[in-house]
Protein backbone atom coordinates (compact mmCIF):
# COMPACT_ATOMS: atom_id res chain seq x y z
CA UNK A 1 0.00 0.00 0.00
CA UNK A 2 3.05 2.31 -0.01
CA UNK A 3 2.55 5.31 -2.29
CA UNK A 4 5.88 4.76 -4.03
CA UNK A 5 5.77 2.33 -7.00
CA UNK A 6 9.47 1.62 -6.40
CA UNK A 7 8.72 0.42 -2.89
CA UNK A 8 5.88 -1.81 -4.08
CA UNK A 9 8.15 -3.30 -6.73
CA UNK A 10 10.83 -3.89 -4.09
CA UNK A 11 8.27 -5.68 -1.93
CA UNK A 12 7.40 -7.97 -4.83
CA UNK A 13 11.08 -8.74 -5.28
CA UNK A 14 11.56 -9.47 -1.61
CA UNK A 15 8.54 -11.77 -1.43
CA UNK A 16 9.71 -13.57 -4.57
CA UNK A 17 13.11 -14.16 -3.01
CA UNK A 18 11.88 -15.25 0.42
CA UNK A 19 8.79 -17.39 -0.10
CA UNK A 20 6.98 -16.73 -3.38
CA UNK A 21 4.54 -19.62 -3.01
CA UNK A 22 3.21 -18.71 0.39
CA UNK A 23 -0.45 -17.82 0.63
CA UNK A 24 0.44 -14.30 1.73
CA UNK A 25 2.90 -13.74 -1.14
CA UNK A 26 0.48 -14.98 -3.77
CA UNK A 27 -2.30 -12.79 -2.35
CA UNK A 28 0.05 -9.79 -2.52
CA UNK A 29 1.09 -10.58 -6.10
CA UNK A 30 -2.55 -10.89 -7.18
CA UNK A 31 -3.48 -7.61 -5.52
CA UNK A 32 -0.52 -5.80 -7.05
CA UNK A 33 -1.28 -7.22 -10.52
CA UNK A 34 -4.13 -4.68 -10.56
CA UNK A 35 -1.91 -1.80 -9.38
CA UNK A 36 -2.42 1.60 -10.96
CA UNK A 37 1.26 1.72 -11.94
CA UNK A 38 2.15 -0.38 -15.03
CA UNK A 39 5.66 -1.19 -13.77
CA UNK A 40 4.19 -2.60 -10.57
CA UNK A 41 1.68 -4.65 -12.57
CA UNK A 42 4.47 -6.07 -14.71
CA UNK A 43 6.54 -6.99 -11.66
CA UNK A 44 3.56 -8.71 -10.03
CA UNK A 45 2.71 -10.49 -13.26
CA UNK A 46 6.24 -11.78 -13.61
CA UNK A 47 6.17 -13.04 -10.04
CA UNK A 48 2.95 -14.92 -10.74
CA UNK A 49 4.29 -16.26 -14.04
CA UNK A 50 7.31 -17.76 -12.28
CA UNK A 51 4.94 -19.86 -10.17
CA UNK A 52 2.32 -20.52 -12.86
CA UNK A 53 0.69 -23.44 -11.06
CA UNK A 54 -2.94 -24.48 -11.40
CA UNK A 55 -4.04 -22.37 -8.43
CA UNK A 56 -2.45 -19.24 -9.87
CA UNK A 57 -4.05 -19.85 -13.26
CA UNK A 58 -7.45 -20.46 -11.66
CA UNK A 59 -7.16 -17.25 -9.65
CA UNK A 60 -6.24 -15.22 -12.72
CA UNK A 61 -9.08 -16.75 -14.75
CA UNK A 62 -11.49 -15.71 -12.01
CA UNK A 63 -10.06 -12.19 -12.04
CA UNK A 64 -10.51 -11.94 -15.81
CA UNK A 65 -14.25 -11.96 -15.10
CA UNK A 66 -14.15 -9.58 -12.13
CA UNK A 67 -16.58 -6.62 -12.18
CA UNK A 68 -13.64 -4.24 -11.78
CA UNK A 69 -12.02 -3.32 -15.12
CA UNK A 70 -8.73 -2.64 -13.32
CA UNK A 71 -8.67 -6.18 -11.94
CA UNK A 72 -9.57 -7.65 -15.35
CA UNK A 73 -6.81 -5.65 -16.97
CA UNK A 74 -4.31 -6.70 -14.31
CA UNK A 75 -5.14 -10.38 -14.76
CA UNK A 76 -4.67 -10.12 -18.53
CA UNK A 77 -1.39 -8.27 -18.02
CA UNK A 78 -0.21 -11.01 -15.68
CA UNK A 79 -1.08 -13.75 -18.17
CA UNK A 80 0.94 -11.91 -20.81
CA UNK A 81 4.03 -12.47 -18.65
CA UNK A 82 3.67 -16.27 -18.84
CA UNK A 83 6.03 -18.09 -21.19
CA UNK A 84 2.88 -19.45 -22.79
CA UNK A 85 -0.62 -18.12 -22.14
CA UNK A 86 -2.48 -21.01 -20.45
CA UNK A 87 -4.98 -22.71 -22.76
CA UNK A 88 -7.97 -22.19 -20.42
CA UNK A 89 -7.35 -18.43 -20.57
CA UNK A 90 -7.54 -18.17 -24.36
CA UNK A 91 -11.35 -18.19 -24.81
CA UNK A 92 -11.79 -15.80 -21.88
CA UNK A 93 -9.22 -13.38 -23.27
CA UNK A 94 -10.83 -13.62 -26.70
CA UNK A 95 -14.16 -12.62 -25.14
CA UNK A 96 -12.41 -9.69 -23.47
CA UNK A 97 -11.70 -8.20 -26.90
CA UNK A 98 -15.24 -6.82 -26.54
CA UNK A 99 -14.72 -5.64 -22.96
CA UNK A 100 -16.46 -2.30 -22.32
CA UNK A 101 -13.23 -1.00 -20.80
CA UNK A 102 -10.59 -0.02 -23.36
CA UNK A 103 -7.73 -0.78 -20.97
CA UNK A 104 -9.01 -4.31 -20.40
CA UNK A 105 -9.47 -4.79 -24.15
CA UNK A 106 -5.92 -3.64 -24.83
CA UNK A 107 -4.53 -5.94 -22.12
CA UNK A 108 -6.40 -8.92 -23.58
CA UNK A 109 -5.12 -8.03 -27.06
CA UNK A 110 -1.52 -7.89 -25.86
CA UNK A 111 -1.84 -11.20 -24.02
CA UNK A 112 -3.37 -12.90 -27.06
CA UNK A 113 -0.68 -11.46 -29.31
CA UNK A 114 1.79 -13.79 -27.56
CA UNK A 115 -0.29 -16.89 -28.25
CA UNK A 116 0.42 -19.46 -30.93
CA UNK A 117 -1.74 -21.39 -33.36
CA UNK A 118 -4.08 -22.70 -30.64
CA UNK A 119 -5.74 -19.29 -30.27
CA UNK A 120 -6.92 -19.12 -33.90
CA UNK A 121 -10.30 -20.89 -33.33
CA UNK A 122 -11.21 -18.45 -30.57
CA UNK A 123 -10.19 -15.44 -32.66
CA UNK A 124 -12.16 -16.80 -35.59
CA UNK A 125 -15.26 -17.16 -33.41
CA UNK A 126 -14.85 -13.61 -32.12
CA UNK A 127 -14.41 -12.26 -35.66
CA UNK A 128 -17.60 -14.04 -36.66
CA UNK A 129 -19.88 -13.04 -33.79
CA UNK A 130 -18.22 -10.29 -31.80
CA UNK A 131 -19.06 -6.65 -31.34
CA UNK A 132 -17.31 -4.06 -33.46
CA UNK A 133 -14.29 -3.68 -31.16
CA UNK A 134 -13.92 -7.44 -30.83
CA UNK A 135 -14.16 -8.05 -34.56
CA UNK A 136 -11.54 -5.43 -35.36
CA UNK A 137 -9.08 -6.72 -32.78
CA UNK A 138 -9.67 -10.37 -33.71
CA UNK A 139 -9.06 -9.60 -37.39
CA UNK A 140 -5.80 -7.85 -36.53
CA UNK A 141 -4.65 -10.70 -34.30
CA UNK A 142 -5.47 -13.29 -36.95
CA UNK A 143 -3.13 -11.44 -39.32
CA UNK A 144 -0.22 -12.28 -37.01
CA UNK A 145 -0.76 -16.00 -37.61
CA UNK A 146 -0.42 -15.85 -41.40
CA UNK A 147 -1.13 -19.21 -43.07
CA UNK A 148 -2.02 -20.76 -39.70
CA UNK A 149 -5.20 -18.65 -39.75
CA UNK A 150 -6.52 -20.34 -42.88
CA UNK A 151 -9.61 -21.65 -41.07
CA UNK A 152 -10.74 -18.04 -40.66
CA UNK A 153 -10.92 -17.41 -44.42
CA UNK A 154 -14.73 -17.87 -44.77
CA UNK A 155 -15.38 -15.57 -41.82
CA UNK A 156 -12.98 -12.92 -43.13
CA UNK A 157 -14.56 -13.11 -46.57
CA UNK A 158 -17.99 -12.50 -45.05
CA UNK A 159 -16.71 -9.49 -43.10
CA UNK A 160 -15.22 -8.05 -46.26
CA UNK A 161 -18.53 -8.50 -48.07
CA UNK A 162 -21.04 -7.44 -45.43
CA UNK A 163 -19.50 -5.02 -42.92
CA UNK A 164 -19.71 -1.92 -45.14
CA UNK A 165 -16.94 -0.17 -43.19
CA UNK A 166 -13.95 0.83 -45.36
CA UNK A 167 -11.39 0.72 -42.54
CA UNK A 168 -12.47 -2.73 -41.37
CA UNK A 169 -12.61 -3.94 -44.97
CA UNK A 170 -9.01 -2.86 -45.48
CA UNK A 171 -7.86 -4.55 -42.28
CA UNK A 172 -9.72 -7.72 -43.21
CA UNK A 173 -8.28 -7.77 -46.72
CA UNK A 174 -4.76 -7.36 -45.30
CA UNK A 175 -5.37 -10.33 -43.02
CA UNK A 176 -6.51 -12.43 -45.96
CA UNK A 177 -3.39 -11.40 -47.85
CA UNK A 178 -1.23 -12.38 -44.86
CA UNK A 179 -2.78 -15.86 -44.90
CA UNK A 180 -1.34 -16.20 -48.39
CA UNK A 181 -2.24 -18.06 -51.59
CA UNK A 182 -5.05 -20.03 -49.94
CA UNK A 183 -6.94 -16.76 -49.47
CA UNK A 184 -6.32 -15.48 -52.99
CA UNK A 185 -9.52 -16.99 -54.49
CA UNK A 186 -11.59 -15.12 -51.91
CA UNK A 187 -9.76 -11.87 -52.58
CA UNK A 188 -10.27 -12.34 -56.32
CA UNK A 189 -13.94 -12.95 -55.67
CA UNK A 190 -14.07 -9.72 -53.66
CA UNK A 191 -12.81 -7.82 -56.70
CA UNK A 192 -16.26 -8.36 -58.20
CA UNK A 193 -18.25 -7.05 -55.21
CA UNK A 194 -20.71 -4.24 -55.85
CA UNK A 195 -19.20 -2.33 -52.91
CA UNK A 196 -16.33 -0.21 -54.31
CA UNK A 197 -14.64 -0.09 -50.89
CA UNK A 198 -14.55 -3.88 -50.81
CA UNK A 199 -13.11 -3.98 -54.32
CA UNK A 200 -10.46 -1.45 -53.39
CA UNK A 201 -9.56 -3.24 -50.17
CA UNK A 202 -9.18 -6.53 -52.04
CA UNK A 203 -7.14 -4.89 -54.78
CA UNK A 204 -4.80 -3.27 -52.26
CA UNK A 205 -4.34 -6.56 -50.44
CA UNK A 206 -3.59 -8.43 -53.65
CA UNK A 207 -1.12 -5.70 -54.58
CA UNK A 208 0.76 -6.43 -51.38
CA UNK A 209 1.03 -10.16 -52.08
CA UNK A 210 3.61 -9.77 -54.83
CA UNK A 211 4.28 -12.82 -57.00
CA UNK A 212 1.92 -14.92 -54.84
CA UNK A 213 -0.89 -13.01 -56.60
CA UNK A 214 0.24 -14.11 -60.06
CA UNK A 215 -3.12 -15.74 -60.82
CA UNK A 216 -4.95 -12.46 -60.20
CA UNK A 217 -3.21 -10.44 -62.93
CA UNK A 218 -6.07 -10.71 -65.42
CA UNK A 219 -8.59 -9.76 -62.72
CA UNK A 220 -6.56 -6.67 -61.89
CA UNK A 221 -6.28 -5.76 -65.56
CA UNK A 222 -10.07 -5.63 -65.68
CA UNK A 223 -10.06 -3.30 -62.67
CA UNK A 224 -7.98 -0.72 -64.53
CA UNK A 225 -11.33 0.20 -66.12
CA UNK A 226 -13.30 0.20 -62.86
CA UNK A 227 -15.60 3.19 -62.38
CA UNK A 228 -13.97 4.05 -59.03
CA UNK A 229 -10.59 5.89 -59.30
CA UNK A 230 -9.17 4.42 -56.07
CA UNK A 231 -9.92 0.92 -57.33
CA UNK A 232 -8.18 1.67 -60.64
CA UNK A 233 -5.19 3.10 -58.78
CA UNK A 234 -4.84 -0.01 -56.60
CA UNK A 235 -5.01 -2.22 -59.69
CA UNK A 236 -2.28 -0.21 -61.41
CA UNK A 237 -0.06 -0.38 -58.33
CA UNK A 238 -0.36 -4.16 -58.28
CA UNK A 239 0.24 -4.56 -62.01
CA UNK A 240 3.45 -2.54 -62.04
CA UNK A 241 5.29 -5.51 -60.56
CA UNK A 242 4.30 -7.69 -63.52
CA UNK A 243 4.76 -5.16 -66.33
CA UNK A 244 8.26 -6.16 -67.41
CA UNK A 245 7.41 -9.83 -67.77
CA UNK A 246 4.04 -9.41 -69.48
CA UNK A 247 3.80 -7.20 -72.56
CA UNK A 248 -0.01 -7.10 -72.45
CA UNK A 249 0.23 -5.64 -68.94
CA UNK A 250 2.43 -2.83 -70.25
CA UNK A 251 -0.11 -2.16 -72.98
CA UNK A 252 -2.93 -1.85 -70.45
CA UNK A 253 -0.92 0.36 -68.15
CA UNK A 254 -0.02 2.61 -71.06
CA UNK A 255 -3.73 3.27 -71.55
CA UNK A 256 -4.08 4.33 -67.92
CA UNK A 257 -1.59 7.16 -68.54
CA UNK A 258 -4.61 8.95 -70.02
CA UNK A 259 -6.89 8.16 -67.08
CA UNK A 260 -9.10 10.98 -65.90
CA UNK A 261 -7.76 10.70 -62.37
CA UNK A 262 -4.35 12.16 -61.55
CA UNK A 263 -3.50 9.52 -58.92
CA UNK A 264 -4.10 6.74 -61.43
CA UNK A 265 -1.96 8.50 -64.04
CA UNK A 266 0.81 9.02 -61.50
CA UNK A 267 0.77 5.35 -60.50
CA UNK A 268 0.95 4.27 -64.14
CA UNK A 269 3.79 6.67 -64.92
CA UNK A 270 6.01 5.23 -62.21
CA UNK A 271 6.73 1.93 -63.98
Tab-separated table of C-alpha atoms in Angstrom:
chain	number	residue	atom	x	y	z
A	1	UNK	CA	0.000	0.000	0.000
A	2	UNK	CA	3.046	2.305	-0.011
A	3	UNK	CA	2.546	5.312	-2.289
A	4	UNK	CA	5.876	4.760	-4.028
A	5	UNK	CA	5.766	2.332	-6.996
A	6	UNK	CA	9.467	1.622	-6.400
A	7	UNK	CA	8.719	0.417	-2.890
A	8	UNK	CA	5.876	-1.814	-4.081
A	9	UNK	CA	8.153	-3.300	-6.728
A	10	UNK	CA	10.831	-3.889	-4.090
A	11	UNK	CA	8.267	-5.682	-1.926
A	12	UNK	CA	7.401	-7.966	-4.831
A	13	UNK	CA	11.080	-8.738	-5.279
A	14	UNK	CA	11.565	-9.472	-1.612
A	15	UNK	CA	8.541	-11.773	-1.426
A	16	UNK	CA	9.710	-13.567	-4.573
A	17	UNK	CA	13.115	-14.160	-3.012
A	18	UNK	CA	11.883	-15.255	0.420
A	19	UNK	CA	8.795	-17.392	-0.098
A	20	UNK	CA	6.980	-16.727	-3.377
A	21	UNK	CA	4.544	-19.620	-3.011
A	22	UNK	CA	3.214	-18.709	0.386
A	23	UNK	CA	-0.453	-17.822	0.632
A	24	UNK	CA	0.444	-14.296	1.730
A	25	UNK	CA	2.905	-13.742	-1.138
A	26	UNK	CA	0.477	-14.981	-3.773
A	27	UNK	CA	-2.296	-12.789	-2.353
A	28	UNK	CA	0.046	-9.788	-2.522
A	29	UNK	CA	1.085	-10.581	-6.103
A	30	UNK	CA	-2.550	-10.886	-7.180
A	31	UNK	CA	-3.482	-7.610	-5.520
A	32	UNK	CA	-0.520	-5.799	-7.055
A	33	UNK	CA	-1.276	-7.224	-10.517
A	34	UNK	CA	-4.128	-4.679	-10.562
A	35	UNK	CA	-1.914	-1.805	-9.383
A	36	UNK	CA	-2.418	1.602	-10.958
A	37	UNK	CA	1.264	1.719	-11.937
A	38	UNK	CA	2.154	-0.383	-15.025
A	39	UNK	CA	5.657	-1.186	-13.774
A	40	UNK	CA	4.193	-2.602	-10.574
A	41	UNK	CA	1.678	-4.651	-12.574
A	42	UNK	CA	4.472	-6.067	-14.708
A	43	UNK	CA	6.543	-6.995	-11.659
A	44	UNK	CA	3.561	-8.710	-10.027
A	45	UNK	CA	2.710	-10.487	-13.263
A	46	UNK	CA	6.245	-11.783	-13.606
A	47	UNK	CA	6.169	-13.045	-10.035
A	48	UNK	CA	2.946	-14.925	-10.737
A	49	UNK	CA	4.292	-16.256	-14.036
A	50	UNK	CA	7.306	-17.764	-12.283
A	51	UNK	CA	4.939	-19.855	-10.167
A	52	UNK	CA	2.323	-20.523	-12.858
A	53	UNK	CA	0.691	-23.438	-11.063
A	54	UNK	CA	-2.943	-24.475	-11.404
A	55	UNK	CA	-4.037	-22.375	-8.430
A	56	UNK	CA	-2.449	-19.237	-9.873
A	57	UNK	CA	-4.048	-19.853	-13.263
A	58	UNK	CA	-7.453	-20.463	-11.663
A	59	UNK	CA	-7.156	-17.248	-9.652
A	60	UNK	CA	-6.245	-15.215	-12.725
A	61	UNK	CA	-9.078	-16.753	-14.748
A	62	UNK	CA	-11.490	-15.711	-12.011
A	63	UNK	CA	-10.062	-12.189	-12.042
A	64	UNK	CA	-10.506	-11.940	-15.806
A	65	UNK	CA	-14.250	-11.955	-15.101
A	66	UNK	CA	-14.148	-9.582	-12.133
A	67	UNK	CA	-16.581	-6.623	-12.177
A	68	UNK	CA	-13.635	-4.239	-11.778
A	69	UNK	CA	-12.016	-3.320	-15.119
A	70	UNK	CA	-8.731	-2.642	-13.320
A	71	UNK	CA	-8.673	-6.184	-11.940
A	72	UNK	CA	-9.567	-7.653	-15.353
A	73	UNK	CA	-6.808	-5.651	-16.970
A	74	UNK	CA	-4.313	-6.696	-14.307
A	75	UNK	CA	-5.137	-10.378	-14.762
A	76	UNK	CA	-4.675	-10.121	-18.531
A	77	UNK	CA	-1.385	-8.266	-18.015
A	78	UNK	CA	-0.210	-11.008	-15.680
A	79	UNK	CA	-1.080	-13.746	-18.171
A	80	UNK	CA	0.939	-11.911	-20.806
A	81	UNK	CA	4.028	-12.474	-18.646
A	82	UNK	CA	3.668	-16.272	-18.842
A	83	UNK	CA	6.030	-18.088	-21.190
A	84	UNK	CA	2.877	-19.449	-22.791
A	85	UNK	CA	-0.615	-18.119	-22.140
A	86	UNK	CA	-2.479	-21.007	-20.452
A	87	UNK	CA	-4.977	-22.706	-22.764
A	88	UNK	CA	-7.968	-22.190	-20.418
A	89	UNK	CA	-7.353	-18.426	-20.573
A	90	UNK	CA	-7.543	-18.170	-24.362
A	91	UNK	CA	-11.354	-18.194	-24.809
A	92	UNK	CA	-11.794	-15.798	-21.881
A	93	UNK	CA	-9.215	-13.380	-23.273
A	94	UNK	CA	-10.835	-13.617	-26.698
A	95	UNK	CA	-14.156	-12.619	-25.145
A	96	UNK	CA	-12.410	-9.689	-23.475
A	97	UNK	CA	-11.700	-8.197	-26.897
A	98	UNK	CA	-15.238	-6.818	-26.541
A	99	UNK	CA	-14.716	-5.638	-22.963
A	100	UNK	CA	-16.459	-2.301	-22.321
A	101	UNK	CA	-13.228	-0.995	-20.799
A	102	UNK	CA	-10.594	-0.021	-23.365
A	103	UNK	CA	-7.729	-0.784	-20.966
A	104	UNK	CA	-9.013	-4.315	-20.398
A	105	UNK	CA	-9.473	-4.791	-24.155
A	106	UNK	CA	-5.925	-3.644	-24.829
A	107	UNK	CA	-4.534	-5.936	-22.120
A	108	UNK	CA	-6.400	-8.916	-23.584
A	109	UNK	CA	-5.119	-8.030	-27.060
A	110	UNK	CA	-1.520	-7.895	-25.857
A	111	UNK	CA	-1.843	-11.203	-24.015
A	112	UNK	CA	-3.369	-12.896	-27.059
A	113	UNK	CA	-0.683	-11.460	-29.315
A	114	UNK	CA	1.794	-13.792	-27.562
A	115	UNK	CA	-0.293	-16.888	-28.250
A	116	UNK	CA	0.418	-19.460	-30.927
A	117	UNK	CA	-1.744	-21.393	-33.358
A	118	UNK	CA	-4.077	-22.704	-30.644
A	119	UNK	CA	-5.743	-19.288	-30.269
A	120	UNK	CA	-6.924	-19.124	-33.896
A	121	UNK	CA	-10.299	-20.890	-33.330
A	122	UNK	CA	-11.207	-18.447	-30.570
A	123	UNK	CA	-10.187	-15.438	-32.658
A	124	UNK	CA	-12.162	-16.802	-35.592
A	125	UNK	CA	-15.258	-17.163	-33.407
A	126	UNK	CA	-14.848	-13.607	-32.123
A	127	UNK	CA	-14.406	-12.264	-35.655
A	128	UNK	CA	-17.605	-14.042	-36.657
A	129	UNK	CA	-19.877	-13.042	-33.792
A	130	UNK	CA	-18.215	-10.292	-31.796
A	131	UNK	CA	-19.056	-6.647	-31.340
A	132	UNK	CA	-17.305	-4.061	-33.463
A	133	UNK	CA	-14.292	-3.680	-31.161
A	134	UNK	CA	-13.923	-7.440	-30.825
A	135	UNK	CA	-14.162	-8.050	-34.556
A	136	UNK	CA	-11.542	-5.427	-35.360
A	137	UNK	CA	-9.081	-6.721	-32.777
A	138	UNK	CA	-9.670	-10.368	-33.713
A	139	UNK	CA	-9.061	-9.595	-37.387
A	140	UNK	CA	-5.802	-7.846	-36.533
A	141	UNK	CA	-4.650	-10.702	-34.299
A	142	UNK	CA	-5.469	-13.295	-36.951
A	143	UNK	CA	-3.130	-11.442	-39.315
A	144	UNK	CA	-0.219	-12.277	-37.007
A	145	UNK	CA	-0.765	-16.000	-37.609
A	146	UNK	CA	-0.418	-15.851	-41.397
A	147	UNK	CA	-1.127	-19.213	-43.066
A	148	UNK	CA	-2.020	-20.763	-39.695
A	149	UNK	CA	-5.197	-18.650	-39.749
A	150	UNK	CA	-6.523	-20.342	-42.882
A	151	UNK	CA	-9.610	-21.655	-41.067
A	152	UNK	CA	-10.739	-18.039	-40.659
A	153	UNK	CA	-10.916	-17.406	-44.423
A	154	UNK	CA	-14.729	-17.873	-44.767
A	155	UNK	CA	-15.378	-15.567	-41.821
A	156	UNK	CA	-12.977	-12.920	-43.127
A	157	UNK	CA	-14.557	-13.109	-46.571
A	158	UNK	CA	-17.994	-12.496	-45.049
A	159	UNK	CA	-16.710	-9.488	-43.097
A	160	UNK	CA	-15.221	-8.048	-46.257
A	161	UNK	CA	-18.529	-8.501	-48.073
A	162	UNK	CA	-21.038	-7.438	-45.433
A	163	UNK	CA	-19.501	-5.018	-42.924
A	164	UNK	CA	-19.715	-1.918	-45.139
A	165	UNK	CA	-16.937	-0.171	-43.189
A	166	UNK	CA	-13.949	0.827	-45.358
A	167	UNK	CA	-11.388	0.720	-42.537
A	168	UNK	CA	-12.465	-2.734	-41.367
A	169	UNK	CA	-12.611	-3.943	-44.968
A	170	UNK	CA	-9.005	-2.856	-45.483
A	171	UNK	CA	-7.858	-4.551	-42.282
A	172	UNK	CA	-9.723	-7.720	-43.213
A	173	UNK	CA	-8.284	-7.773	-46.715
A	174	UNK	CA	-4.761	-7.356	-45.301
A	175	UNK	CA	-5.371	-10.328	-43.019
A	176	UNK	CA	-6.514	-12.433	-45.962
A	177	UNK	CA	-3.388	-11.404	-47.851
A	178	UNK	CA	-1.226	-12.383	-44.860
A	179	UNK	CA	-2.780	-15.856	-44.897
A	180	UNK	CA	-1.338	-16.197	-48.387
A	181	UNK	CA	-2.243	-18.059	-51.589
A	182	UNK	CA	-5.050	-20.028	-49.942
A	183	UNK	CA	-6.942	-16.765	-49.467
A	184	UNK	CA	-6.316	-15.479	-52.992
A	185	UNK	CA	-9.520	-16.995	-54.495
A	186	UNK	CA	-11.593	-15.119	-51.909
A	187	UNK	CA	-9.759	-11.867	-52.580
A	188	UNK	CA	-10.266	-12.339	-56.320
A	189	UNK	CA	-13.941	-12.953	-55.673
A	190	UNK	CA	-14.073	-9.717	-53.659
A	191	UNK	CA	-12.813	-7.821	-56.702
A	192	UNK	CA	-16.257	-8.358	-58.205
A	193	UNK	CA	-18.253	-7.047	-55.212
A	194	UNK	CA	-20.714	-4.236	-55.849
A	195	UNK	CA	-19.204	-2.330	-52.914
A	196	UNK	CA	-16.327	-0.215	-54.311
A	197	UNK	CA	-14.644	-0.085	-50.893
A	198	UNK	CA	-14.552	-3.883	-50.809
A	199	UNK	CA	-13.107	-3.979	-54.324
A	200	UNK	CA	-10.465	-1.455	-53.393
A	201	UNK	CA	-9.564	-3.243	-50.167
A	202	UNK	CA	-9.179	-6.530	-52.042
A	203	UNK	CA	-7.136	-4.894	-54.776
A	204	UNK	CA	-4.800	-3.265	-52.256
A	205	UNK	CA	-4.344	-6.565	-50.437
A	206	UNK	CA	-3.592	-8.431	-53.648
A	207	UNK	CA	-1.125	-5.700	-54.585
A	208	UNK	CA	0.757	-6.431	-51.377
A	209	UNK	CA	1.026	-10.163	-52.079
A	210	UNK	CA	3.611	-9.770	-54.833
A	211	UNK	CA	4.280	-12.824	-56.996
A	212	UNK	CA	1.915	-14.918	-54.840
A	213	UNK	CA	-0.888	-13.011	-56.599
A	214	UNK	CA	0.241	-14.106	-60.058
A	215	UNK	CA	-3.124	-15.738	-60.816
A	216	UNK	CA	-4.946	-12.464	-60.195
A	217	UNK	CA	-3.213	-10.442	-62.931
A	218	UNK	CA	-6.070	-10.706	-65.418
A	219	UNK	CA	-8.591	-9.761	-62.719
A	220	UNK	CA	-6.564	-6.675	-61.894
A	221	UNK	CA	-6.282	-5.763	-65.557
A	222	UNK	CA	-10.073	-5.629	-65.680
A	223	UNK	CA	-10.062	-3.299	-62.675
A	224	UNK	CA	-7.984	-0.717	-64.530
A	225	UNK	CA	-11.325	0.204	-66.117
A	226	UNK	CA	-13.297	0.200	-62.857
A	227	UNK	CA	-15.600	3.187	-62.385
A	228	UNK	CA	-13.966	4.053	-59.031
A	229	UNK	CA	-10.594	5.893	-59.296
A	230	UNK	CA	-9.171	4.422	-56.066
A	231	UNK	CA	-9.916	0.915	-57.325
A	232	UNK	CA	-8.181	1.673	-60.637
A	233	UNK	CA	-5.185	3.102	-58.785
A	234	UNK	CA	-4.844	-0.013	-56.603
A	235	UNK	CA	-5.011	-2.216	-59.694
A	236	UNK	CA	-2.285	-0.214	-61.412
A	237	UNK	CA	-0.063	-0.384	-58.331
A	238	UNK	CA	-0.357	-4.164	-58.279
A	239	UNK	CA	0.245	-4.564	-62.006
A	240	UNK	CA	3.446	-2.540	-62.036
A	241	UNK	CA	5.295	-5.509	-60.564
A	242	UNK	CA	4.298	-7.688	-63.524
A	243	UNK	CA	4.756	-5.158	-66.328
A	244	UNK	CA	8.262	-6.157	-67.405
A	245	UNK	CA	7.410	-9.834	-67.774
A	246	UNK	CA	4.044	-9.415	-69.484
A	247	UNK	CA	3.797	-7.201	-72.563
A	248	UNK	CA	-0.010	-7.104	-72.449
A	249	UNK	CA	0.234	-5.636	-68.937
A	250	UNK	CA	2.432	-2.833	-70.249
A	251	UNK	CA	-0.115	-2.163	-72.981
A	252	UNK	CA	-2.929	-1.850	-70.447
A	253	UNK	CA	-0.917	0.364	-68.145
A	254	UNK	CA	-0.019	2.611	-71.060
A	255	UNK	CA	-3.727	3.267	-71.545
A	256	UNK	CA	-4.077	4.327	-67.921
A	257	UNK	CA	-1.592	7.157	-68.540
A	258	UNK	CA	-4.609	8.947	-70.018
A	259	UNK	CA	-6.889	8.155	-67.084
A	260	UNK	CA	-9.095	10.976	-65.899
A	261	UNK	CA	-7.763	10.703	-62.365
A	262	UNK	CA	-4.354	12.158	-61.552
A	263	UNK	CA	-3.497	9.521	-58.919
A	264	UNK	CA	-4.104	6.744	-61.434
A	265	UNK	CA	-1.958	8.505	-64.044
A	266	UNK	CA	0.811	9.024	-61.502
A	267	UNK	CA	0.767	5.355	-60.496
A	268	UNK	CA	0.950	4.272	-64.141
A	269	UNK	CA	3.786	6.675	-64.920
A	270	UNK	CA	6.007	5.227	-62.212
A	271	UNK	CA	6.730	1.930	-63.981
